Coordinates of N, CA and C and ligand atoms in Angstrom, one line a residue:
X1 N -17.3 6.6 5.0 CA -16.6 5.4 4.4 C -17.5 4.7 3.4
X2 N -16.9 4.2 2.3 CA -17.7 3.5 1.3 C -18.1 2.1 1.9
X3 N -19.4 2.0 2.2 CA -19.9 0.8 2.8 C -19.9 -0.4 1.8
X4 N -19.7 -0.1 0.5 CA -19.7 -1.1 -0.5 C -18.3 -1.6 -0.8
X5 N -17.3 -1.1 -0.1 CA -15.9 -1.6 -0.4 C -15.8 -3.0 -0.1
X6 N -15.6 -3.9 -1.1 CA -15.6 -5.3 -0.8 C -14.4 -5.8 0.1
X7 N -13.4 -5.0 0.2 CA -12.3 -5.3 1.1 C -12.7 -5.4 2.6
X8 N -13.7 -4.6 2.9 CA -14.1 -4.5 4.3 C -14.6 -5.9 4.8
X9 N -15.0 -6.8 3.9 CA -15.5 -8.1 4.4 C -14.5 -9.3 4.1
X10 N -13.3 -9.0 3.7 CA -12.4 -10.1 3.5 C -11.6 -10.5 4.8
X11 N -11.9 -11.7 5.3 CA -11.2 -12.1 6.6 C -9.7 -12.1 6.4
X12 N -9.0 -11.7 7.5 CA -7.5 -11.7 7.5 C -6.9 -13.0 7.2
X13 N -7.5 -14.1 7.7 CA -6.8 -15.4 7.4 C -7.0 -15.8 5.9
X14 N -8.1 -15.4 5.3 CA -8.3 -15.6 3.9 C -7.2 -14.8 3.1
X15 N -7.1 -13.5 3.5 CA -6.1 -12.7 2.8 C -4.7 -13.2 2.9
X16 N -4.4 -13.6 4.1 CA -3.0 -14.2 4.4 C -2.8 -15.4 3.5
X17 N -3.8 -16.3 3.5 CA -3.6 -17.6 2.7 C -3.4 -17.3 1.3
X18 N -4.2 -16.3 0.8 CA -4.2 -16.0 -0.7 C -2.8 -15.4 -1.0
X19 N -2.4 -14.4 -0.3 CA -1.2 -13.7 -0.6 C 0.0 -14.5 -0.4
X20 N 0.0 -15.4 0.6 CA 1.1 -16.3 0.9 C 1.3 -17.3 -0.2
X21 N 0.1 -17.8 -0.7 CA 0.2 -18.9 -1.7 C 0.8 -18.5 -3.0
X22 N 0.8 -17.2 -3.4 CA 1.3 -16.9 -4.7 C 2.6 -16.0 -4.6
X23 N 3.2 -16.0 -3.5 CA 4.5 -15.3 -3.4 C 4.4 -13.8 -3.2
X24 N 3.2 -13.3 -3.1 CA 3.1 -11.8 -3.1 C 3.5 -11.3 -1.7
X25 N 3.1 -12.0 -0.6 CA 3.5 -11.5 0.7 C 5.0 -11.3 0.8
X26 N 5.7 -12.4 0.4 CA 7.2 -12.3 0.5 C 7.8 -11.2 -0.3
X27 N 7.2 -11.0 -1.5 CA 7.7 -9.9 -2.3 C 7.5 -8.5 -1.7
X28 N 6.3 -8.4 -1.2 CA 5.9 -7.1 -0.6 C 6.8 -6.8 0.6
X29 N 7.0 -7.8 1.5 CA 7.8 -7.5 2.7 C 9.3 -7.2 2.3
X30 N 9.8 -7.9 1.3 CA 11.1 -7.6 0.8 C 11.2 -6.2 0.2
X31 N 10.2 -5.8 -0.6 CA 10.2 -4.5 -1.2 C 10.2 -3.4 -0.1
X32 N 9.4 -3.6 0.9 CA 9.3 -2.5 1.9 C 10.6 -2.5 2.8
X33 N 11.1 -3.6 3.1 CA 12.4 -3.6 3.9 C 13.4 -2.9 3.2
X34 N 13.5 -3.0 1.9 CA 14.5 -2.3 1.1 C 14.2 -0.8 1.1
X35 N 13.0 -0.5 0.8 CA 12.6 1.0 0.8 C 12.9 1.6 2.2
X36 N 12.4 0.9 3.2 CA 12.6 1.5 4.6 C 14.1 1.7 4.9
X37 N 14.9 0.8 4.5 CA 16.3 0.9 4.8 C 17.0 2.0 4.0
X38 N 16.4 2.3 2.8 CA 17.0 3.4 2.0 C 16.5 4.8 2.5
X39 N 15.2 4.8 2.9 CA 14.7 6.2 3.2 C 14.9 6.5 4.7
X40 N 14.8 5.5 5.6 CA 14.9 5.7 7.0 C 14.1 6.9 7.5
X41 N 12.7 6.7 7.3 CA 11.8 7.9 7.6 C 11.6 8.1 9.0
X42 N 11.5 9.4 9.4 CA 11.1 9.8 10.7 C 9.6 9.7 10.8
X43 N 8.9 10.1 9.8 CA 7.4 10.0 9.7 C 7.0 9.2 8.5
X44 N 6.3 8.1 8.8 CA 6.0 7.1 7.8 C 4.5 6.9 7.7
X45 N 3.9 6.9 6.5 CA 2.5 6.5 6.4 C 2.4 5.3 5.5
X46 N 1.6 4.3 5.8 CA 1.4 3.1 5.0 C -0.1 3.1 4.7
X47 N -0.4 3.3 3.4 CA -1.8 3.3 2.9 C -2.2 1.9 2.5
X48 N -3.3 1.4 3.0 CA -3.7 0.0 2.7 C -2.8 -0.9 3.4
X49 N -2.7 -0.7 4.8 CA -1.6 -1.4 5.5 C -2.0 -2.8 5.9
X50 N -3.3 -3.2 5.7 CA -3.7 -4.6 6.0 C -3.4 -4.8 7.5
X51 N -2.8 -6.0 7.9 CA -2.6 -6.2 9.3 C -1.2 -5.7 9.7
X52 N -0.5 -5.0 8.8 CA 0.7 -4.3 9.2 C 2.0 -5.1 9.1
X53 N 2.0 -6.0 8.1 CA 3.2 -6.8 8.0 C 4.4 -5.9 7.8
X54 N 4.3 -4.8 7.1 CA 5.4 -3.9 6.9 C 5.9 -3.3 8.1
X55 N 5.1 -3.2 9.2 CA 5.6 -2.6 10.4 C 6.7 -3.3 11.0
X56 N 6.9 -4.6 10.6 CA 8.0 -5.4 11.2 C 9.3 -4.8 10.8
X57 N 9.4 -4.0 9.8 CA 10.7 -3.4 9.4 C 10.9 -2.1 10.1
X58 N 9.9 -1.6 10.9 CA 10.1 -0.2 11.5 C 11.0 -0.3 12.7
X59 N 12.0 0.5 12.7 CA 13.0 0.6 13.7 C 12.6 1.8 14.6
X60 N 12.2 1.6 15.9 CA 11.8 2.7 16.7 C 12.9 3.7 17.0
X61 N 14.2 3.3 16.7 CA 15.3 4.2 16.8 C 15.4 5.2 15.7
X62 N 14.7 4.9 14.6 CA 14.7 5.8 13.4 C 13.4 6.5 13.2
X63 N 12.3 5.8 13.4 CA 11.0 6.3 13.1 C 10.2 6.7 14.3
X64 N 9.8 8.0 14.3 CA 9.0 8.5 15.5 C 7.5 8.4 15.3
X65 N 7.1 8.3 14.1 CA 5.6 8.3 13.8 C 5.3 7.3 12.7
X66 N 4.4 6.4 12.9 CA 3.9 5.5 11.9 C 2.4 5.6 11.8
X67 N 1.9 5.9 10.6 CA 0.4 5.9 10.5 C 0.1 4.8 9.5
X68 N -0.9 4.0 9.8 CA -1.4 3.0 8.9 C -2.9 3.3 8.7
X69 N -3.3 3.1 7.4 CA -4.7 3.4 7.0 C -5.3 2.1 6.3
X70 N -6.4 1.7 6.7 CA -7.1 0.6 6.0 C -8.6 0.7 6.2
X71 N -9.3 0.2 5.2 CA -10.8 0.2 5.2 C -11.3 -1.0 6.0
X72 N -10.5 -2.0 6.3 CA -11.0 -3.2 7.0 C -10.6 -3.1 8.5
X73 N -11.7 -2.9 9.3 CA -11.5 -2.7 10.8 C -10.8 -3.9 11.4
X74 N -11.1 -5.1 11.0 CA -10.6 -6.3 11.6 C -9.1 -6.4 11.3
X75 N -8.6 -6.0 10.2 CA -7.2 -6.0 9.9 C -6.5 -5.1 10.9
X76 N -7.1 -3.9 11.1 CA -6.4 -2.9 12.0 C -6.4 -3.4 13.5
X77 N -7.5 -4.1 13.9 CA -7.6 -4.7 15.2 C -6.4 -5.6 15.4
X78 N -6.2 -6.5 14.4 CA -5.1 -7.4 14.5 C -3.8 -6.7 14.5
X79 N -3.7 -5.7 13.7 CA -2.4 -4.9 13.6 C -2.1 -4.3 14.9
X80 N -3.1 -3.8 15.6 CA -2.8 -3.1 16.9 C -2.3 -4.0 17.9
X81 N -2.7 -5.3 17.8 CA -2.1 -6.3 18.8 C -0.7 -6.7 18.3
X82 N -0.6 -7.0 17.0 CA 0.7 -7.5 16.5 C 1.8 -6.5 16.7
X83 N 1.5 -5.2 16.6 CA 2.6 -4.2 16.6 C 2.5 -3.3 17.8
X84 N 2.0 -3.8 18.9 CA 1.8 -3.0 20.1 C 3.1 -2.5 20.6
X85 N 4.2 -3.2 20.3 CA 5.5 -2.7 20.8 C 5.9 -1.3 20.2
X86 N 5.2 -0.9 19.2 CA 5.5 0.4 18.6 C 4.9 1.6 19.4
X87 N 3.9 1.2 20.3 CA 3.4 2.1 21.3 C 2.8 3.3 20.7
X88 N 3.1 4.5 21.2 CA 2.4 5.7 20.8 C 2.9 6.2 19.4
X89 N 4.0 5.6 19.0 CA 4.4 5.9 17.6 C 3.4 5.5 16.6
X90 N 2.6 4.5 16.9 CA 1.7 3.9 15.9 C 0.3 4.4 16.0
X91 N -0.2 5.0 14.9 CA -1.6 5.4 14.8 C -2.3 4.6 13.6
X92 N -3.4 3.9 13.9 CA -4.1 3.2 12.9 C -5.4 3.9 12.6
X93 N -5.7 4.1 11.4 CA -6.9 4.9 11.0 C -7.8 4.0 10.1
X94 N -9.0 3.8 10.7 CA -10.0 3.0 9.9 C -10.8 3.9 9.1
X95 N -10.5 3.9 7.8 CA -11.1 4.9 6.9 C -10.9 4.5 5.4
X96 N -11.7 5.0 4.6 CA -11.3 5.0 3.2 C -10.1 5.9 3.0
X97 N -9.1 5.4 2.3 CA -7.9 6.2 2.2 C -8.1 7.6 1.6
X98 N -9.1 7.7 0.8 CA -9.4 9.0 0.1 C -10.0 10.0 1.1
X99 N -10.6 9.5 2.2 CA -11.3 10.3 3.1 C -10.5 10.5 4.4
X100 N -9.5 9.7 4.6 CA -8.8 9.7 5.9 C -8.2 11.0 6.2
X101 N -8.4 11.5 7.5 CA -7.8 12.8 7.9 C -6.3 12.6 8.2
X102 N -5.5 12.9 7.3 CA -4.0 12.8 7.5 C -3.4 14.1 7.5
X103 N -2.3 14.4 8.3 CA -1.7 15.7 8.2 C -1.0 15.9 6.9
X104 N -1.1 17.1 6.4 CA -0.5 17.4 5.1 C 1.0 17.8 5.3
X105 N 1.8 17.5 4.3 CA 3.2 17.9 4.2 C 4.0 17.4 5.4
X106 N 3.7 16.1 5.8 CA 4.2 15.6 7.1 C 5.2 14.4 6.9
X107 N 5.0 13.6 5.8 CA 5.6 12.3 5.8 C 6.8 12.3 4.9
X108 N 7.9 11.7 5.5 CA 9.1 11.5 4.7 C 9.0 10.3 3.7
X109 N 8.1 9.4 4.1 CA 7.8 8.2 3.3 C 6.3 7.9 3.4
X110 N 5.7 7.9 2.2 CA 4.3 7.3 2.1 C 4.5 6.1 1.2
X111 N 4.1 4.9 1.8 CA 4.2 3.7 1.1 C 2.8 3.2 0.8
X112 N 2.6 2.9 -0.5 CA 1.2 2.5 -0.9 C 1.4 1.3 -1.8
X113 N 1.2 0.1 -1.2 CA 1.4 -1.1 -2.0 C 0.1 -1.8 -2.3
X114 N -0.2 -1.9 -3.6 CA -1.4 -2.6 -4.1 C -2.7 -2.0 -3.5
X115 N -2.7 -0.7 -3.6 CA -4.0 0.0 -3.2 C -4.5 0.8 -4.4
X116 N -3.5 1.3 -5.2 CA -4.0 2.1 -6.4 C -5.0 1.3 -7.2
X117 N -4.9 0.0 -7.2 CA -5.7 -0.9 -8.0 C -7.2 -0.8 -7.6
X118 N -7.4 -0.3 -6.4 CA -8.8 -0.5 -5.8 C -9.5 0.9 -5.6
X119 N -8.8 2.0 -5.9 CA -9.4 3.3 -5.6 C -9.4 4.2 -6.9
X120 N -10.0 5.4 -6.7 CA -9.9 6.4 -7.7 C -8.4 6.8 -7.8
X121 N -7.7 6.3 -8.8 CA -6.2 6.5 -8.8 C -5.8 8.0 -8.8
X122 N -6.4 8.8 -9.7 CA -6.0 10.2 -9.7 C -6.2 10.9 -8.3
X123 N -7.3 10.6 -7.7 CA -7.5 11.2 -6.3 C -6.5 10.7 -5.3
X124 N -6.2 9.4 -5.4 CA -5.2 8.9 -4.4 C -3.8 9.6 -4.6
X125 N -3.4 9.7 -5.9 CA -2.1 10.3 -6.1 C -2.1 11.7 -5.7
X126 N -3.2 12.4 -6.0 CA -3.2 13.8 -5.6 C -3.2 13.9 -4.0
X127 N -3.8 13.0 -3.4 CA -3.7 13.0 -1.9 C -2.3 12.8 -1.4
X128 N -1.7 11.8 -2.0 CA -0.3 11.5 -1.6 C 0.6 12.7 -1.8
X129 N 0.4 13.4 -2.9 CA 1.2 14.6 -3.1 C 1.1 15.6 -1.9
X130 N -0.1 15.7 -1.3 CA -0.3 16.6 -0.2 C 0.3 16.1 1.1
X131 N 0.5 14.8 1.2 CA 1.0 14.2 2.4 C 2.5 14.4 2.6
X132 N 3.2 14.5 1.4 CA 4.7 14.4 1.5 C 5.3 15.7 2.1
X133 N 6.2 15.4 3.0 CA 7.0 16.5 3.5 C 8.0 17.0 2.5
X134 N 8.6 18.1 2.7 CA 9.6 18.6 1.7 C 10.7 17.5 1.6
X135 N 11.0 17.1 0.4 CA 12.0 16.1 0.2 C 11.5 14.7 0.4
X136 N 10.2 14.6 0.7 CA 9.6 13.2 1.0 C 9.4 12.4 -0.3
X137 N 9.3 11.1 -0.1 CA 9.1 10.2 -1.2 C 7.9 9.3 -1.0
X138 N 7.3 9.0 -2.1 CA 6.2 7.9 -2.1 C 6.7 6.7 -2.8
X139 N 6.6 5.6 -2.2 CA 6.9 4.3 -2.9 C 5.6 3.6 -3.2
X140 N 5.3 3.4 -4.5 CA 4.1 2.9 -4.9 C 4.3 1.5 -5.5
X141 N 3.6 0.5 -5.0 CA 3.7 -0.8 -5.6 C 2.4 -1.1 -6.3
X142 N 2.6 -1.4 -7.6 CA 1.4 -1.7 -8.4 C 1.6 -3.0 -9.1
X143 N 0.5 -3.6 -9.4 CA 0.5 -4.9 -10.1 C 0.4 -4.7 -11.6
X144 N 1.4 -5.2 -12.3 CA 1.4 -5.0 -13.8 C 0.4 -5.9 -14.4
X145 N -0.3 -5.4 -15.4 CA -1.2 -6.3 -16.2 C -0.3 -7.2 -17.1
X146 N -0.6 -8.5 -17.0 CA 0.1 -9.5 -17.8 C -0.9 -10.3 -18.5
X147 N -0.7 -10.4 -19.8 CA -1.7 -11.1 -20.7 C -1.8 -12.5 -20.3
X148 N -3.0 -13.0 -20.1 CA -3.2 -14.4 -19.8 C -3.1 -14.8 -18.3
X149 N -2.7 -13.8 -17.5 CA -2.6 -14.0 -16.1 C -3.8 -13.3 -15.4
X150 N -4.6 -14.0 -14.6 CA -5.8 -13.3 -14.0 C -5.3 -12.2 -13.0
X151 N -6.0 -11.1 -12.9 CA -5.6 -10.0 -12.0 C -5.7 -10.5 -10.6
X152 N -6.7 -11.3 -10.2 CA -6.8 -11.9 -8.9 C -6.5 -13.3 -9.1
X153 N -5.3 -13.8 -8.6 CA -4.9 -15.2 -8.8 C -6.0 -16.1 -8.2
X154 N -6.1 -17.3 -8.8 CA -7.0 -18.3 -8.3 C -6.2 -19.2 -7.3
X155 N -6.2 -18.9 -6.1 CA -5.4 -19.6 -5.1 C -6.3 -20.6 -4.3
X156 N -7.6 -20.7 -4.7 CA -8.5 -21.6 -4.0 C -9.1 -20.9 -2.8
X157 N -8.8 -19.7 -2.5 CA -9.4 -18.9 -1.4 C -10.6 -18.2 -2.0
X158 N -11.8 -18.7 -1.7 CA -13.0 -18.3 -2.4 C -13.3 -16.8 -2.2
X159 N -13.2 -16.3 -1.0 CA -13.6 -15.0 -0.7 C -12.9 -13.9 -1.5
X160 N -11.7 -14.2 -1.9 CA -10.9 -13.2 -2.6 C -11.4 -13.0 -4.0
X161 N -12.1 -14.1 -4.6 CA -12.6 -13.9 -5.9 C -13.7 -12.9 -6.1
X162 N -14.3 -12.5 -5.0 CA -15.3 -11.5 -5.1 C -14.7 -10.1 -5.4
X163 N -13.4 -10.0 -5.3 CA -12.7 -8.8 -5.6 C -12.4 -8.6 -7.1
X164 N -12.5 -9.7 -7.8 CA -12.0 -9.7 -9.2 C -12.7 -8.6 -10.0
X165 N -14.0 -8.3 -9.8 CA -14.7 -7.3 -10.6 C -14.3 -5.8 -10.2
X166 N -13.5 -5.6 -9.2 CA -13.2 -4.3 -8.7 C -11.8 -3.8 -9.0
X167 N -11.0 -4.7 -9.5 CA -9.5 -4.3 -9.6 C -9.3 -3.7 -11.0
X168 N -8.4 -2.7 -10.9 CA -8.0 -2.0 -12.2 C -6.4 -2.0 -12.2
X169 N -5.9 -2.7 -13.2 CA -4.4 -2.8 -13.3 C -3.9 -1.7 -14.3
X170 N -2.7 -1.2 -14.0 CA -2.1 -0.2 -14.8 C -0.7 -0.5 -15.1
X171 N -0.2 -0.3 -16.3 CA 1.2 -0.5 -16.6 C 2.0 0.6 -15.9
X172 N 3.3 0.3 -15.9 CA 4.3 1.3 -15.3 C 4.2 2.6 -16.0
X173 N 4.0 2.6 -17.3 CA 3.9 3.8 -18.1 C 2.6 4.6 -17.7
X174 N 1.5 3.9 -17.5 CA 0.3 4.5 -17.1 C 0.4 5.1 -15.7
X175 N 1.1 4.4 -14.8 CA 1.3 5.0 -13.5 C 2.1 6.3 -13.6
X176 N 3.2 6.3 -14.4 CA 4.0 7.5 -14.6 C 3.1 8.7 -15.0
X177 N 2.3 8.4 -16.0 CA 1.4 9.5 -16.5 C 0.5 10.0 -15.5
X178 N -0.2 9.1 -14.7 CA -1.1 9.5 -13.7 C -0.3 10.3 -12.6
X179 N 0.9 9.8 -12.2 CA 1.6 10.5 -11.2 C 2.0 11.9 -11.6
X180 N 2.4 12.1 -12.9 CA 2.7 13.4 -13.4 C 1.5 14.3 -13.3
X181 N 0.4 13.8 -13.7 CA -0.8 14.6 -13.6 C -1.2 15.1 -12.2
X182 N -0.7 14.3 -11.2 CA -0.9 14.7 -9.8 C 0.3 15.5 -9.2
X183 N 1.2 15.9 -10.1 CA 2.3 16.7 -9.6 C 3.4 15.9 -8.9
X184 N 3.5 14.6 -9.3 CA 4.5 13.7 -8.8 C 5.4 13.2 -9.9
X185 N 6.7 13.2 -9.6 CA 7.7 12.8 -10.7 C 8.2 11.5 -10.3
X186 N 8.3 10.6 -11.3 CA 8.8 9.2 -11.1 C 10.3 9.3 -11.2
X187 N 11.0 9.0 -10.1 CA 12.5 9.0 -10.2 C 13.0 7.7 -10.6
X188 N 12.3 6.6 -10.3 CA 12.7 5.3 -10.9 C 11.5 4.3 -10.8
X189 N 11.6 3.3 -11.6 CA 10.6 2.2 -11.6 C 11.4 0.9 -11.8
X190 N 10.9 -0.1 -11.0 CA 11.6 -1.4 -11.0 C 10.6 -2.5 -11.1
X191 N 10.8 -3.4 -12.1 CA 9.8 -4.5 -12.2 C 10.2 -5.6 -11.3
X192 N 9.3 -6.2 -10.5 CA 9.5 -7.2 -9.6 C 8.7 -8.5 -10.0
X193 N 9.4 -9.4 -10.7 CA 8.6 -10.6 -11.1 C 8.3 -11.5 -10.0
X194 N 7.1 -12.2 -10.1 CA 6.6 -13.0 -9.0 C 6.5 -14.5 -9.6
X195 N 6.5 -15.4 -8.7 CA 6.2 -16.8 -9.2 C 4.8 -16.8 -9.8
X196 N 4.7 -17.6 -10.9 CA 3.3 -17.8 -11.5 C 3.1 -16.7 -12.6
X197 N 4.0 -15.9 -12.9 CA 3.9 -15.0 -14.0 C 3.4 -13.6 -13.7
X198 N 3.0 -13.3 -12.5 CA 2.6 -12.0 -12.1 C 3.9 -11.1 -11.9
X199 N 3.7 -9.8 -11.9 CA 4.8 -8.9 -11.6 C 4.3 -7.6 -11.0
X200 N 5.1 -7.1 -10.1 CA 4.8 -5.8 -9.5 C 5.7 -4.8 -10.1
X201 N 5.3 -3.5 -10.0 CA 6.2 -2.4 -10.3 C 6.4 -1.6 -9.1
X202 N 7.6 -1.3 -8.7 CA 7.9 -0.4 -7.6 C 8.3 0.9 -8.2
X203 N 7.4 2.0 -8.0 CA 7.7 3.3 -8.5 C 8.1 4.2 -7.3
X204 N 9.2 5.0 -7.5 CA 9.6 6.0 -6.5 C 9.1 7.3 -7.0
X205 N 8.3 8.0 -6.2 CA 7.6 9.3 -6.7 C 8.0 10.4 -5.7
X206 N 8.3 11.5 -6.3 CA 8.7 12.7 -5.5 C 7.9 13.9 -6.0
X207 N 7.6 14.8 -5.1 CA 6.8 16.0 -5.5 C 7.7 16.8 -6.5
X208 N 7.0 17.3 -7.5 CA 7.7 18.1 -8.6 C 7.9 19.5 -8.1
Ligands
SAM301 C1 -3.9 -6.0 -1.7 S1 -4.0 -5.3 -0.1 C2 -2.5 -4.4 0.1 C3 -1.4 -5.1 0.6 C4 -0.6 -4.5 1.7 N1 -0.3 -3.1 1.4 C5 0.7 -5.2 1.9 O1 1.7 -4.7 1.6 O2 0.6 -6.4 2.4 C6 -5.1 -4.0 -0.3 C7 -5.4 -3.3 1.1 O3 -6.0 -2.1 0.8 C8 -7.1 -2.0 1.6 N2 -8.1 -1.1 0.9 C9 -8.7 -1.3 -0.2 N3 -9.4 -0.2 -0.6 C10 -9.2 0.7 0.3 C11 -9.6 2.0 0.5 N4 -10.4 2.6 -0.4 N5 -9.2 2.7 1.6 C12 -8.4 2.1 2.5 N6 -7.9 0.9 2.4 C13 -8.3 0.2 1.3 C14 -7.7 -3.4 1.8 O4 -8.5 -3.5 2.9 C15 -6.4 -4.1 1.9 O5 -5.9 -4.2 3.2

């Protein structure tokens, strides 16, 4: 694991306060609820799962296997308590997503929200390509670069500002190009505007 990953030291309450303050948490939960309802995955992987807010949408009657990966051990400890009702369906992996030992060609849905910004993007997309089951889909949420809007919002949560030097934003078009280079085809992209001028892009990716 990359001991220098700054995310490993961001406390969960700081993260929650930051993301809640600028509308990102609500947007992320809404996006995943929509994605989950459309895909109804039997096998689901969430990369950069944080404390597992998206697990709230998981219906044990639909999904037999949920894997969450995150580099921050404290987030996963909290997730395992919060989502204990998922029982043996839920596997939480504390690892750098690029190194995590995940089964190949397994997942009907790989959801990766706001993690491409923090990693070697071509490597992550290539890895996602290997994880998808036949007919599987990846839903990728990325933050659009917006002129005049800081990449890491100033919400008054001091610890989050140490991340500002590590983030790389990409336009929807750049995401499409990178995905194609990894053997993934973009079947649709949707802009999701946020309060305060930020915007996410939700990209649906399928193996070519
Ligand atoms: C902006 S948050 C993602 C938000 C989350 N997906 C959600 O929907 O609420 C980024 C997450 O990715 C994790 N992360 C960052 N770099 C990582 C890496 N290289 N490997 C695994 N997790 C990473 C962070 O610890 C953090 O939980």
